[in-house]
């Protein structure tokens, strides 16, 4: 059965093209996907991300539990509301999911996990939490709207209660705080996102979500679908779970080494496997590709290197760059001249450091 | 969606054929098809002088979302391609029935035209797909 967010009728009324995404009936675009992409890069766009799963953890040993559960260290979270991006691994060091952890108190953390992995994530988290006496509480009564773009914060701030504005304006990157929205609705405003632009991700009680969406639209925020969200995050160099990594891939192989904290004396799930993999040498690496010729890089295309074949993970036409870019996983070592097989033709591609785009502009060397 | 021109013939796979003078047939994709594909970013045109077969892959259109084969409605020799699409693939999104044509074939077997859907039958096909 397909699930619907509380904004489903709103999307349909806007004429959105709807698709199944991880069991959810979601808008892929409302009109031109490319125009929605540009709206986010140049002004402000909004995405219904209510399909994502919010999970609250409560308990005296919540911190100990997260020290065990995730590969990044929650010790980094000192200030109330601070957020951490991390992977949750299995014993083999494979990625069960990537998620954001918010610090809401010594005995209260909030997790936001992917929609497509909801059931297995909850089962895994609950199984691990038992030993720590931590309560795992899904919050399906919340909707979530991501407002992204250079003008996104200003447009959201204008809708907040006056007394909250200065505080939310000063909110640092990767931090969240509570605020009052239109008609006094209670919001959880996080300065996070999945587009490479500044902005907020707002958790709102589902019964207020349509009113918030309409207030944002009235403030000039453009509705954008999952299609634009995908090209924006790819340009921004951000992984998509299930496409760029899964349970057979370790963070080392998904360019997520920066999210692994090998801090002294912390026994997190998958640590032994990660340390062994690092000591033995990581066999596969994830790289960025740019195609300067005409054509489009796509998931599943074969990548030819001096050390053997690899594969394109996420690939697409990048609207900001007006050419195709991709992530690929290839054998480690000096790759030589890299080519991609597109329908039987081998086209040369450039290996680049990504992100491809940040804050509206192509990065150097792209 | 814009109205389906009555003079066109169709493949079930959403390509149109317009019969022109001198045994020439102009080929494109329907407005419905471009809407389904979304913003087009690349078109791989057939080569002039190459031969295409009815029902065979003759060109490729790529949207942001996916690559799709274009199946030729009729067999014959390609005599003209729409070079505009090399720089402006979005022409198909903007005017699928007109400026967004893809190639022109000198038809080798006129009987193939009878196998294609007329505008009314195509409209019915699209309506059934939408529901």
CSV table of C-alpha atoms in Angstrom, one decimal:
chain,number,residue,atom,x,y,z
A,1,UNK,CA,0.0,0.0,0.0
A,2,UNK,CA,1.3,3.4,-0.9
A,3,UNK,CA,1.5,5.9,1.9
A,4,UNK,CA,0.6,9.6,1.6
A,5,UNK,CA,2.0,12.6,3.4
A,6,UNK,CA,-0.4,15.2,4.8
A,7,UNK,CA,0.5,17.4,1.9
A,8,UNK,CA,-0.5,14.9,-0.8
A,9,UNK,CA,-3.7,16.7,-1.8
A,10,UNK,CA,-1.8,20.0,-1.9
A,11,UNK,CA,0.7,18.5,-4.4
A,12,UNK,CA,-2.1,17.1,-6.6
A,13,UNK,CA,-3.9,20.5,-6.6
A,14,UNK,CA,-0.6,22.1,-7.8
A,15,UNK,CA,-0.6,19.6,-10.7
A,16,UNK,CA,2.4,17.6,-9.5
A,17,UNK,CA,3.5,14.5,-11.3
A,18,UNK,CA,3.4,11.9,-8.6
A,19,UNK,CA,5.6,8.8,-8.3
A,20,UNK,CA,6.2,6.0,-5.8
A,21,UNK,CA,9.3,6.7,-3.7
A,22,UNK,CA,10.1,4.1,-1.1
A,23,UNK,CA,6.4,3.2,-0.7
A,24,UNK,CA,5.3,6.9,-0.6
A,25,UNK,CA,3.3,8.7,-3.2
A,26,UNK,CA,5.5,11.8,-3.7
A,27,UNK,CA,5.8,14.7,-6.2
A,28,UNK,CA,8.7,14.3,-8.6
A,29,UNK,CA,8.0,17.7,-10.2
A,30,UNK,CA,5.3,20.3,-10.4
A,31,UNK,CA,6.2,21.7,-13.8
A,32,UNK,CA,9.8,21.9,-15.1
A,33,UNK,CA,12.2,20.0,-12.9
A,34,UNK,CA,15.1,22.2,-14.1
A,35,UNK,CA,13.3,25.4,-13.2
A,36,UNK,CA,12.6,24.0,-9.7
A,37,UNK,CA,16.3,23.2,-9.4
A,38,UNK,CA,17.2,26.8,-10.4
A,39,UNK,CA,14.7,28.3,-8.0
A,40,UNK,CA,16.5,26.6,-5.2
A,41,UNK,CA,20.0,27.6,-6.4
A,42,UNK,CA,18.9,31.2,-7.1
A,43,UNK,CA,16.1,32.1,-4.7
A,44,UNK,CA,14.1,29.7,-2.5
A,45,UNK,CA,12.3,26.4,-3.0
A,46,UNK,CA,10.5,23.9,-0.7
A,47,UNK,CA,10.2,20.2,-0.5
A,48,UNK,CA,7.8,18.0,1.3
A,49,UNK,CA,10.0,15.6,3.1
A,50,UNK,CA,7.3,14.3,5.5
A,51,UNK,CA,8.0,10.8,4.3
A,52,UNK,CA,11.2,10.9,6.3
A,53,UNK,CA,11.1,9.2,9.7
A,54,UNK,CA,11.5,11.1,13.0
A,55,UNK,CA,12.5,9.0,16.0
A,56,UNK,CA,12.9,10.3,19.5
A,57,UNK,CA,15.2,8.6,22.0
A,58,UNK,CA,14.6,9.1,25.7
A,59,UNK,CA,16.5,7.6,28.6
A,60,UNK,CA,19.3,8.3,31.1
A,61,UNK,CA,21.7,6.2,28.9
A,62,UNK,CA,20.7,7.7,25.5
A,63,UNK,CA,24.2,9.1,25.0
A,64,UNK,CA,25.8,5.7,25.8
A,65,UNK,CA,23.4,4.1,23.4
A,66,UNK,CA,24.3,6.4,20.5
A,67,UNK,CA,28.0,6.0,21.2
A,68,UNK,CA,27.4,2.4,20.5
A,69,UNK,CA,24.9,2.7,17.6
A,70,UNK,CA,26.5,5.1,15.2
A,71,UNK,CA,29.9,5.6,13.6
A,72,UNK,CA,30.2,9.3,14.2
A,73,UNK,CA,30.7,10.5,17.8
A,74,UNK,CA,27.8,12.2,19.6
A,75,UNK,CA,30.4,13.5,22.0
A,76,UNK,CA,30.8,16.3,19.4
A,77,UNK,CA,27.3,17.5,20.3
A,78,UNK,CA,27.8,20.0,23.1
A,79,UNK,CA,25.2,22.6,22.6
A,80,UNK,CA,21.5,22.0,22.8
A,81,UNK,CA,20.0,21.6,19.3
A,82,UNK,CA,23.3,20.7,17.6
A,83,UNK,CA,23.1,18.2,14.8
A,84,UNK,CA,25.4,15.4,13.6
A,85,UNK,CA,25.4,13.5,10.3
A,86,UNK,CA,26.4,9.9,10.7
A,87,UNK,CA,26.1,6.3,9.4
A,88,UNK,CA,24.6,3.5,11.3
A,89,UNK,CA,26.6,0.3,10.5
A,90,UNK,CA,26.1,-3.4,10.8
A,91,UNK,CA,28.9,-5.6,12.3
A,92,UNK,CA,30.5,-6.0,8.9
A,93,UNK,CA,30.9,-2.2,8.6
A,94,UNK,CA,28.2,-1.9,6.0
A,95,UNK,CA,25.8,1.0,6.1
A,96,UNK,CA,22.3,0.3,7.4
A,97,UNK,CA,21.4,3.9,6.9
A,98,UNK,CA,22.6,7.5,7.1
A,99,UNK,CA,20.9,9.8,9.5
A,100,UNK,CA,21.0,13.0,11.4
A,101,UNK,CA,21.1,13.0,15.2
A,102,UNK,CA,19.9,16.1,17.1
A,103,UNK,CA,21.0,16.7,20.7
A,104,UNK,CA,18.0,17.8,22.7
A,105,UNK,CA,19.2,17.1,26.2
A,106,UNK,CA,21.4,14.5,28.0
A,107,UNK,CA,18.4,12.2,28.0
A,108,UNK,CA,16.8,13.2,24.7
A,109,UNK,CA,18.1,12.8,21.2
A,110,UNK,CA,16.1,13.1,17.9
A,111,UNK,CA,17.0,11.0,14.8
A,112,UNK,CA,15.8,11.6,11.3
A,113,UNK,CA,16.2,8.5,9.1
A,114,UNK,CA,15.4,7.7,5.5
A,115,UNK,CA,11.8,6.8,4.5
A,116,UNK,CA,12.7,3.7,2.4
A,117,UNK,CA,14.6,2.1,5.3
A,118,UNK,CA,12.1,3.0,8.0
A,119,UNK,CA,11.1,-0.5,9.0
A,120,UNK,CA,14.6,-2.0,9.2
A,121,UNK,CA,16.0,1.0,10.9
A,122,UNK,CA,13.4,1.0,13.6
A,123,UNK,CA,13.8,-2.8,14.1
A,124,UNK,CA,17.6,-2.4,14.4
A,125,UNK,CA,17.5,0.6,16.7
A,126,UNK,CA,14.9,-1.0,19.0
A,127,UNK,CA,17.0,-4.2,19.1
A,128,UNK,CA,20.1,-2.3,20.1
A,129,UNK,CA,18.3,0.0,22.5
A,130,UNK,CA,17.0,-2.7,24.7
A,131,UNK,CA,20.3,-3.2,26.5
A,132,UNK,CA,20.5,0.5,27.3
A,133,UNK,CA,17.0,0.9,28.6
A,134,UNK,CA,16.4,3.6,26.0
A,135,UNK,CA,12.9,4.3,24.8
A,136,UNK,CA,12.6,4.5,21.0
A,137,UNK,CA,9.6,6.5,19.9
A,138,UNK,CA,8.6,7.1,16.3
A,139,UNK,CA,6.9,10.5,15.7
A,140,UNK,CA,4.5,9.9,12.8
A,141,UNK,CA,2.4,12.9,13.9
A,142,UNK,CA,5.1,15.2,12.4
A,143,UNK,CA,5.4,16.5,8.9
A,144,UNK,CA,8.6,18.0,7.5
A,145,UNK,CA,9.2,20.8,5.0
A,146,UNK,CA,12.7,21.6,3.7
A,147,UNK,CA,13.1,25.3,2.6
A,148,UNK,CA,16.3,25.7,0.7
A,149,UNK,CA,18.1,28.4,-1.3
A,150,UNK,CA,20.0,31.7,-0.8
A,151,UNK,CA,16.7,33.5,0.2
A,152,UNK,CA,15.2,30.6,2.1
A,153,UNK,CA,16.2,31.6,5.6
A,154,UNK,CA,14.9,35.2,5.2
A,155,UNK,CA,11.6,33.9,3.9
A,156,UNK,CA,11.1,31.5,6.8
A,157,UNK,CA,12.2,34.1,9.3
A,158,UNK,CA,9.4,36.4,8.1
A,159,UNK,CA,6.8,33.9,9.1
A,160,UNK,CA,8.1,33.3,12.6
A,161,UNK,CA,6.8,35.0,15.7
A,162,UNK,CA,8.7,38.2,16.3
A,163,UNK,CA,10.2,37.1,19.6
A,164,UNK,CA,11.8,34.1,17.9
A,165,UNK,CA,13.2,35.8,14.8
A,166,UNK,CA,16.6,37.1,16.2
A,167,UNK,CA,17.3,33.7,17.8
A,168,UNK,CA,16.5,31.7,14.7
A,169,UNK,CA,18.4,34.2,12.5
A,170,UNK,CA,21.5,33.5,14.6
A,171,UNK,CA,21.1,29.7,14.5
A,172,UNK,CA,24.4,28.2,13.3
A,173,UNK,CA,24.7,25.7,10.5
A,174,UNK,CA,23.8,22.2,11.6
A,175,UNK,CA,21.8,23.3,14.6
A,176,UNK,CA,18.1,23.4,15.5
A,177,UNK,CA,15.8,25.2,17.8
A,178,UNK,CA,12.1,25.5,18.6
A,179,UNK,CA,10.1,28.5,17.3
A,180,UNK,CA,6.6,29.6,16.7
A,181,UNK,CA,5.3,29.7,13.2
A,182,UNK,CA,2.2,31.2,11.6
A,183,UNK,CA,-0.9,31.1,13.9
A,184,UNK,CA,1.4,30.1,16.7
A,185,UNK,CA,2.1,26.6,15.3
A,186,UNK,CA,5.1,25.0,17.1
A,187,UNK,CA,8.1,24.4,14.8
A,188,UNK,CA,11.4,22.6,15.1
A,189,UNK,CA,13.6,24.6,12.8
A,190,UNK,CA,17.0,23.0,11.8
A,191,UNK,CA,19.6,24.8,9.7
A,192,UNK,CA,20.3,21.7,7.6
A,193,UNK,CA,19.5,20.5,4.1
A,194,UNK,CA,20.2,18.3,1.2
A,195,UNK,CA,20.8,20.8,-1.6
A,196,UNK,CA,24.2,22.5,-1.0
A,197,UNK,CA,22.3,25.7,-0.3
A,198,UNK,CA,21.6,27.5,3.0
A,199,UNK,CA,18.2,27.0,4.4
A,200,UNK,CA,16.1,25.2,7.0
A,201,UNK,CA,14.4,21.8,7.5
A,202,UNK,CA,11.3,22.4,9.5
A,203,UNK,CA,9.5,19.7,11.5
A,204,UNK,CA,5.9,20.7,12.0
A,205,UNK,CA,2.9,18.9,13.5
A,206,UNK,CA,1.1,17.3,10.6
A,207,UNK,CA,-2.1,19.2,11.3
A,208,UNK,CA,-0.3,22.5,10.7
A,209,UNK,CA,1.7,21.4,7.6
A,210,UNK,CA,-0.7,22.6,4.9
A,211,UNK,CA,-1.0,26.0,6.6
A,212,UNK,CA,2.8,26.3,6.8
A,213,UNK,CA,3.2,25.2,3.2
A,214,UNK,CA,0.7,27.8,2.0
A,215,UNK,CA,2.3,30.5,4.1
A,216,UNK,CA,5.7,29.7,2.5
A,217,UNK,CA,4.2,29.7,-0.9
A,218,UNK,CA,2.7,33.1,-0.2
A,219,UNK,CA,6.1,34.3,0.8
A,220,UNK,CA,7.4,33.3,-2.6
A,221,UNK,CA,8.9,29.9,-1.9
A,222,UNK,CA,8.6,27.7,-5.0
A,223,UNK,CA,7.4,24.1,-4.6
A,224,UNK,CA,10.1,21.7,-5.8
A,225,UNK,CA,9.8,17.9,-6.3
A,226,UNK,CA,12.0,14.9,-5.6
A,227,UNK,CA,13.5,15.3,-9.1
A,228,UNK,CA,15.0,18.6,-8.3
A,229,UNK,CA,16.0,17.4,-4.9
A,230,UNK,CA,18.0,14.6,-6.5
A,231,UNK,CA,19.9,16.8,-8.9
A,232,UNK,CA,20.6,19.4,-6.2
A,233,UNK,CA,22.0,16.9,-3.8
A,234,UNK,CA,24.1,15.2,-6.5
A,235,UNK,CA,25.6,18.6,-7.5
A,236,UNK,CA,26.2,19.2,-3.8
A,237,UNK,CA,28.1,16.0,-3.5
A,238,UNK,CA,25.7,14.3,-1.0
A,239,UNK,CA,25.1,10.6,-1.0
A,240,UNK,CA,21.7,8.9,-1.5
A,241,UNK,CA,21.2,5.8,0.6
A,242,UNK,CA,20.4,2.7,-1.6
A,243,UNK,CA,22.1,4.2,-4.6
A,244,UNK,CA,25.5,5.4,-3.4
A,245,UNK,CA,25.8,3.1,-0.4
A,246,UNK,CA,24.0,0.2,1.2
A,247,UNK,CA,24.7,-2.7,3.6
A,248,UNK,CA,27.4,-4.1,1.4
A,249,UNK,CA,29.4,-0.9,1.3
A,250,UNK,CA,31.4,0.7,4.1
A,251,UNK,CA,31.7,4.4,4.8
A,252,UNK,CA,35.4,4.2,3.5
A,253,UNK,CA,34.0,3.0,0.1
A,254,UNK,CA,31.3,5.7,0.0
A,255,UNK,CA,33.5,8.8,0.7
A,256,UNK,CA,32.1,9.0,4.2
A,257,UNK,CA,35.3,8.5,6.0
A,258,UNK,CA,34.9,12.0,7.5
A,259,UNK,CA,31.8,10.8,9.4
A,260,UNK,CA,33.7,8.0,11.1
A,261,UNK,CA,35.1,8.9,14.6
A,262,UNK,CA,37.7,6.4,15.7
A,263,UNK,CA,37.9,8.0,19.2
A,264,UNK,CA,39.6,6.2,22.0
A,265,UNK,CA,37.7,3.5,23.8
A,266,UNK,CA,34.4,3.7,22.0
A,267,UNK,CA,33.0,0.4,20.9
A,268,UNK,CA,30.5,1.2,18.2
A,269,UNK,CA,28.9,-1.4,15.9
A,270,UNK,CA,31.0,-2.1,12.9
A,271,UNK,CA,34.2,-0.5,14.3
A,272,UNK,CA,36.3,-3.6,14.3
A,273,UNK,CA,35.4,-4.3,10.6
A,274,UNK,CA,36.2,-0.7,9.7
A,275,UNK,CA,39.6,-0.8,11.4
A,276,UNK,CA,40.4,-4.1,9.7
A,277,UNK,CA,39.4,-2.7,6.3
A,278,UNK,CA,41.5,0.4,6.8
A,279,UNK,CA,44.5,-1.7,7.9
A,280,UNK,CA,44.2,-4.1,4.9
A,281,UNK,CA,43.6,-1.2,2.5
A,282,UNK,CA,40.3,-0.2,1.1
A,283,UNK,CA,39.7,-1.9,-2.3
A,284,UNK,CA,37.1,0.4,-3.8
A,285,UNK,CA,36.8,4.1,-3.8
A,286,UNK,CA,34.0,6.6,-4.6
A,287,UNK,CA,34.9,9.3,-7.1
A,288,UNK,CA,33.3,12.2,-8.8
A,289,UNK,CA,33.0,12.2,-12.6
A,290,UNK,CA,32.3,15.0,-15.1
A,291,UNK,CA,31.3,14.3,-18.7
A,292,UNK,CA,32.3,17.2,-21.0
A,293,UNK,CA,30.9,15.7,-24.1
A,294,UNK,CA,27.2,15.5,-24.8
A,295,UNK,CA,25.3,12.7,-23.1
A,296,UNK,CA,24.1,11.8,-19.6
A,297,UNK,CA,25.8,9.7,-17.0
A,298,UNK,CA,23.3,7.3,-15.4
A,299,UNK,CA,23.1,4.8,-12.5
A,300,UNK,CA,24.5,1.4,-13.6
A,301,UNK,CA,26.7,2.5,-16.4
A,302,UNK,CA,30.1,0.8,-16.6
A,303,UNK,CA,33.2,2.8,-15.8
A,304,UNK,CA,36.5,1.7,-17.3
A,305,UNK,CA,39.7,2.4,-15.5
A,306,UNK,CA,43.3,1.1,-15.7
A,307,UNK,CA,42.6,-1.1,-12.6
A,308,UNK,CA,39.4,-2.6,-13.9
A,309,UNK,CA,35.7,-1.8,-14.1
A,310,UNK,CA,33.6,0.3,-11.8
A,311,UNK,CA,30.1,1.5,-11.9
A,312,UNK,CA,28.1,4.7,-11.8
A,313,UNK,CA,26.1,5.1,-8.6
A,314,UNK,CA,24.2,8.4,-8.9
A,315,UNK,CA,24.4,10.1,-12.2
A,316,UNK,CA,22.4,12.8,-13.9
A,317,UNK,CA,22.4,15.9,-16.0
A,318,UNK,CA,23.4,18.7,-13.6
A,319,UNK,CA,21.3,21.8,-14.4
A,320,UNK,CA,23.6,24.3,-12.7
A,321,UNK,CA,26.6,23.0,-14.8
A,322,UNK,CA,24.6,22.1,-17.9
A,323,UNK,CA,26.5,18.9,-18.3
A,324,UNK,CA,26.4,15.4,-16.7
A,325,UNK,CA,28.1,14.5,-13.5
A,326,UNK,CA,28.1,11.3,-11.4
A,327,UNK,CA,29.5,9.5,-8.4
A,328,UNK,CA,31.2,6.2,-9.3
A,329,UNK,CA,32.7,3.4,-7.3
A,330,UNK,CA,35.9,2.2,-8.9
A,331,UNK,CA,38.9,0.0,-7.9
A,332,UNK,CA,41.4,1.8,-5.7
A,333,UNK,CA,44.7,3.0,-7.3
A,334,UNK,CA,45.8,5.3,-10.1
A,335,UNK,CA,42.8,5.0,-12.5
A,336,UNK,CA,44.5,6.3,-15.7
A,337,UNK,CA,42.2,7.6,-18.4
A,338,UNK,CA,38.7,6.9,-17.3
A,339,UNK,CA,35.8,6.2,-19.7
A,340,UNK,CA,32.2,5.5,-19.3
A,341,UNK,CA,30.2,3.0,-21.5
A,342,UNK,CA,27.1,4.8,-22.7
A,343,UNK,CA,25.0,2.5,-24.9
A,344,UNK,CA,28.1,0.8,-26.3
A,345,UNK,CA,30.1,4.0,-26.8
A,346,UNK,CA,33.1,4.7,-24.6
A,347,UNK,CA,33.2,8.4,-23.6
A,348,UNK,CA,36.0,10.0,-21.7
A,349,UNK,CA,35.2,11.5,-18.3
A,350,UNK,CA,37.1,13.6,-15.9
A,351,UNK,CA,37.8,12.5,-12.3
A,352,UNK,CA,37.1,15.4,-10.0
A,353,UNK,CA,36.9,16.2,-6.4
A,354,UNK,CA,33.3,17.0,-5.4
A,355,UNK,CA,31.0,18.8,-4.4
A,356,UNK,CA,30.4,19.9,-7.9
A,357,UNK,CA,28.3,23.0,-6.8
A,358,UNK,CA,28.2,24.9,-3.5
A,359,UNK,CA,26.2,28.0,-2.6
A,360,UNK,CA,24.9,28.4,-6.2
A,361,UNK,CA,28.2,28.3,-8.0
A,362,UNK,CA,30.2,25.6,-9.7
A,363,UNK,CA,33.2,24.5,-7.6
A,364,UNK,CA,36.8,25.0,-8.8
A,365,UNK,CA,37.9,22.6,-11.4
A,366,UNK,CA,34.4,21.3,-12.3
B,1,UNK,CA,-1.9,19.0,-22.9
B,2,UNK,CA,-2.2,20.5,-26.3
B,3,UNK,CA,-4.6,19.0,-28.8
B,4,UNK,CA,-3.5,16.1,-31.0
B,5,UNK,CA,-3.1,17.2,-34.6
B,6,UNK,CA,-5.5,15.2,-36.8
B,7,UNK,CA,-3.1,14.7,-39.6
B,8,UNK,CA,-0.6,12.7,-37.6
B,9,UNK,CA,-0.2,8.9,-37.3
B,10,UNK,CA,1.1,7.3,-34.2
B,11,UNK,CA,3.1,4.4,-32.7
B,12,UNK,CA,1.7,2.9,-29.5
B,13,UNK,CA,5.1,4.0,-28.0
B,14,UNK,CA,4.2,7.7,-28.6
B,15,UNK,CA,6.1,8.6,-31.7
B,16,UNK,CA,4.2,10.5,-34.4
B,17,UNK,CA,4.6,10.4,-38.2
B,18,UNK,CA,3.6,13.3,-40.5
B,19,UNK,CA,3.2,12.3,-44.2
B,20,UNK,CA,4.7,14.9,-46.4
B,21,UNK,CA,5.2,15.3,-50.1
B,22,UNK,CA,7.6,13.1,-52.1
B,23,UNK,CA,7.3,10.0,-50.0
B,24,UNK,CA,8.8,11.8,-46.9
B,25,UNK,CA,7.7,11.2,-43.4
B,26,UNK,CA,8.6,13.5,-40.5
B,27,UNK,CA,8.9,11.9,-37.1
B,28,UNK,CA,8.7,13.2,-33.5
B,29,UNK,CA,7.3,12.3,-30.1
B,30,UNK,CA,3.9,13.3,-28.8
B,31,UNK,CA,3.2,16.1,-26.4
B,32,UNK,CA,2.0,13.5,-23.9
B,33,UNK,CA,5.4,11.7,-24.2
B,34,UNK,CA,7.4,14.8,-23.6
B,35,UNK,CA,5.3,15.6,-20.5
B,36,UNK,CA,6.0,12.1,-19.2
B,37,UNK,CA,9.7,12.4,-19.8
B,38,UNK,CA,10.1,15.8,-18.3
B,39,UNK,CA,12.8,18.3,-19.2
B,40,UNK,CA,14.8,17.0,-22.1
B,41,UNK,CA,18.6,17.6,-21.9
B,42,UNK,CA,20.1,15.5,-24.7
B,43,UNK,CA,18.9,14.0,-28.0
B,44,UNK,CA,21.0,11.4,-29.9
B,45,UNK,CA,19.9,11.9,-33.5
B,46,UNK,CA,20.2,9.2,-36.2
B,47,UNK,CA,22.8,9.8,-39.0
B,48,UNK,CA,21.7,11.1,-42.3
B,49,UNK,CA,21.7,8.3,-44.8
B,50,UNK,CA,21.3,5.6,-42.2
B,51,UNK,CA,18.3,3.3,-42.6
B,52,UNK,CA,15.7,2.8,-39.9
B,53,UNK,CA,13.1,0.1,-39.5
B,54,UNK,CA,9.6,0.4,-38.3
B,55,UNK,CA,9.5,-0.4,-34.6
B,56,UNK,CA,13.3,-0.3,-34.4
B,57,UNK,CA,15.2,2.1,-32.2
B,58,UNK,CA,16.2,5.1,-34.3
B,59,UNK,CA,17.1,7.9,-31.8
B,60,UNK,CA,17.5,8.4,-28.1
B,61,UNK,CA,16.0,11.3,-26.0
B,62,UNK,CA,17.3,11.9,-22.5
B,63,UNK,CA,15.5,13.8,-19.9
B,64,UNK,CA,16.9,14.7,-16.5
B,65,UNK,CA,15.2,11.5,-15.2
B,66,UNK,CA,15.9,8.9,-17.9
B,67,UNK,CA,17.0,7.9,-21.4
B,68,UNK,CA,14.4,6.6,-23.8
B,69,UNK,CA,14.6,5.0,-27.2
B,70,UNK,CA,12.6,6.5,-30.0
B,71,UNK,CA,11.1,3.8,-32.2
B,72,UNK,CA,10.7,4.6,-35.8
B,73,UNK,CA,7.0,4.5,-37.0
B,74,UNK,CA,8.1,3.6,-40.5
B,75,UNK,CA,11.1,2.1,-42.4
B,76,UNK,CA,13.3,4.0,-44.8
B,77,UNK,CA,16.4,6.2,-45.2
B,78,UNK,CA,17.0,9.1,-42.9
B,79,UNK,CA,17.2,12.2,-45.1
B,80,UNK,CA,17.1,15.0,-42.6
B,81,UNK,CA,17.6,15.4,-38.8
B,82,UNK,CA,16.7,18.3,-36.6
B,83,UNK,CA,20.1,19.8,-35.8
B,84,UNK,CA,18.4,22.4,-33.5
B,85,UNK,CA,18.0,19.6,-31.0
B,86,UNK,CA,21.7,19.3,-30.5
B,87,UNK,CA,21.8,22.7,-28.7
B,88,UNK,CA,18.1,23.0,-27.7
B,89,UNK,CA,16.7,19.6,-26.8
B,90,UNK,CA,14.0,21.5,-24.8
B,91,UNK,CA,12.5,22.4,-28.2
B,92,UNK,CA,10.7,19.1,-27.9
B,93,UNK,CA,9.2,20.1,-24.5
B,94,UNK,CA,8.1,23.4,-26.0
B,95,UNK,CA,6.7,22.3,-29.3
B,96,UNK,CA,6.5,18.5,-29.6
B,97,UNK,CA,4.1,18.6,-32.6
B,98,UNK,CA,6.1,21.2,-34.6
B,99,UNK,CA,9.6,22.6,-34.1
B,100,UNK,CA,10.5,19.6,-31.9
B,101,UNK,CA,10.4,17.1,-34.8
B,102,UNK,CA,13.4,14.7,-34.7
B,103,UNK,CA,14.1,13.3,-38.2
B,104,UNK,CA,12.7,12.8,-41.7
B,105,UNK,CA,12.6,9.4,-43.5
B,106,UNK,CA,12.1,8.6,-47.2
B,107,UNK,CA,9.6,5.8,-46.6
B,108,UNK,CA,10.4,2.4,-48.2
B,109,UNK,CA,7.0,0.7,-47.6
B,110,UNK,CA,3.9,2.9,-47.6
B,111,UNK,CA,1.8,-0.1,-46.3
B,112,UNK,CA,3.4,0.5,-42.9
B,113,UNK,CA,1.4,3.6,-42.6
B,114,UNK,CA,-1.7,1.6,-42.3
B,115,UNK,CA,-0.4,-0.1,-39.2
B,116,UNK,CA,-0.2,3.2,-37.3
B,117,UNK,CA,-2.9,4.6,-35.0
B,118,UNK,CA,-4.8,7.7,-36.2
B,119,UNK,CA,-5.2,10.7,-33.9
B,120,UNK,CA,-8.5,9.5,-32.4
B,121,UNK,CA,-7.1,6.0,-31.5
B,122,UNK,CA,-4.0,7.6,-30.1
B,123,UNK,CA,-6.0,10.0,-27.9
B,124,UNK,CA,-7.9,7.0,-26.6
B,125,UNK,CA,-4.6,5.2,-25.8
B,126,UNK,CA,-3.3,8.2,-23.8
B,127,UNK,CA,-6.6,8.6,-21.9
B,128,UNK,CA,-6.5,4.9,-20.9
B,129,UNK,CA,-2.9,5.3,-19.8
B,130,UNK,CA,-3.8,8.3,-17.6
B,131,UNK,CA,-6.5,6.4,-15.6
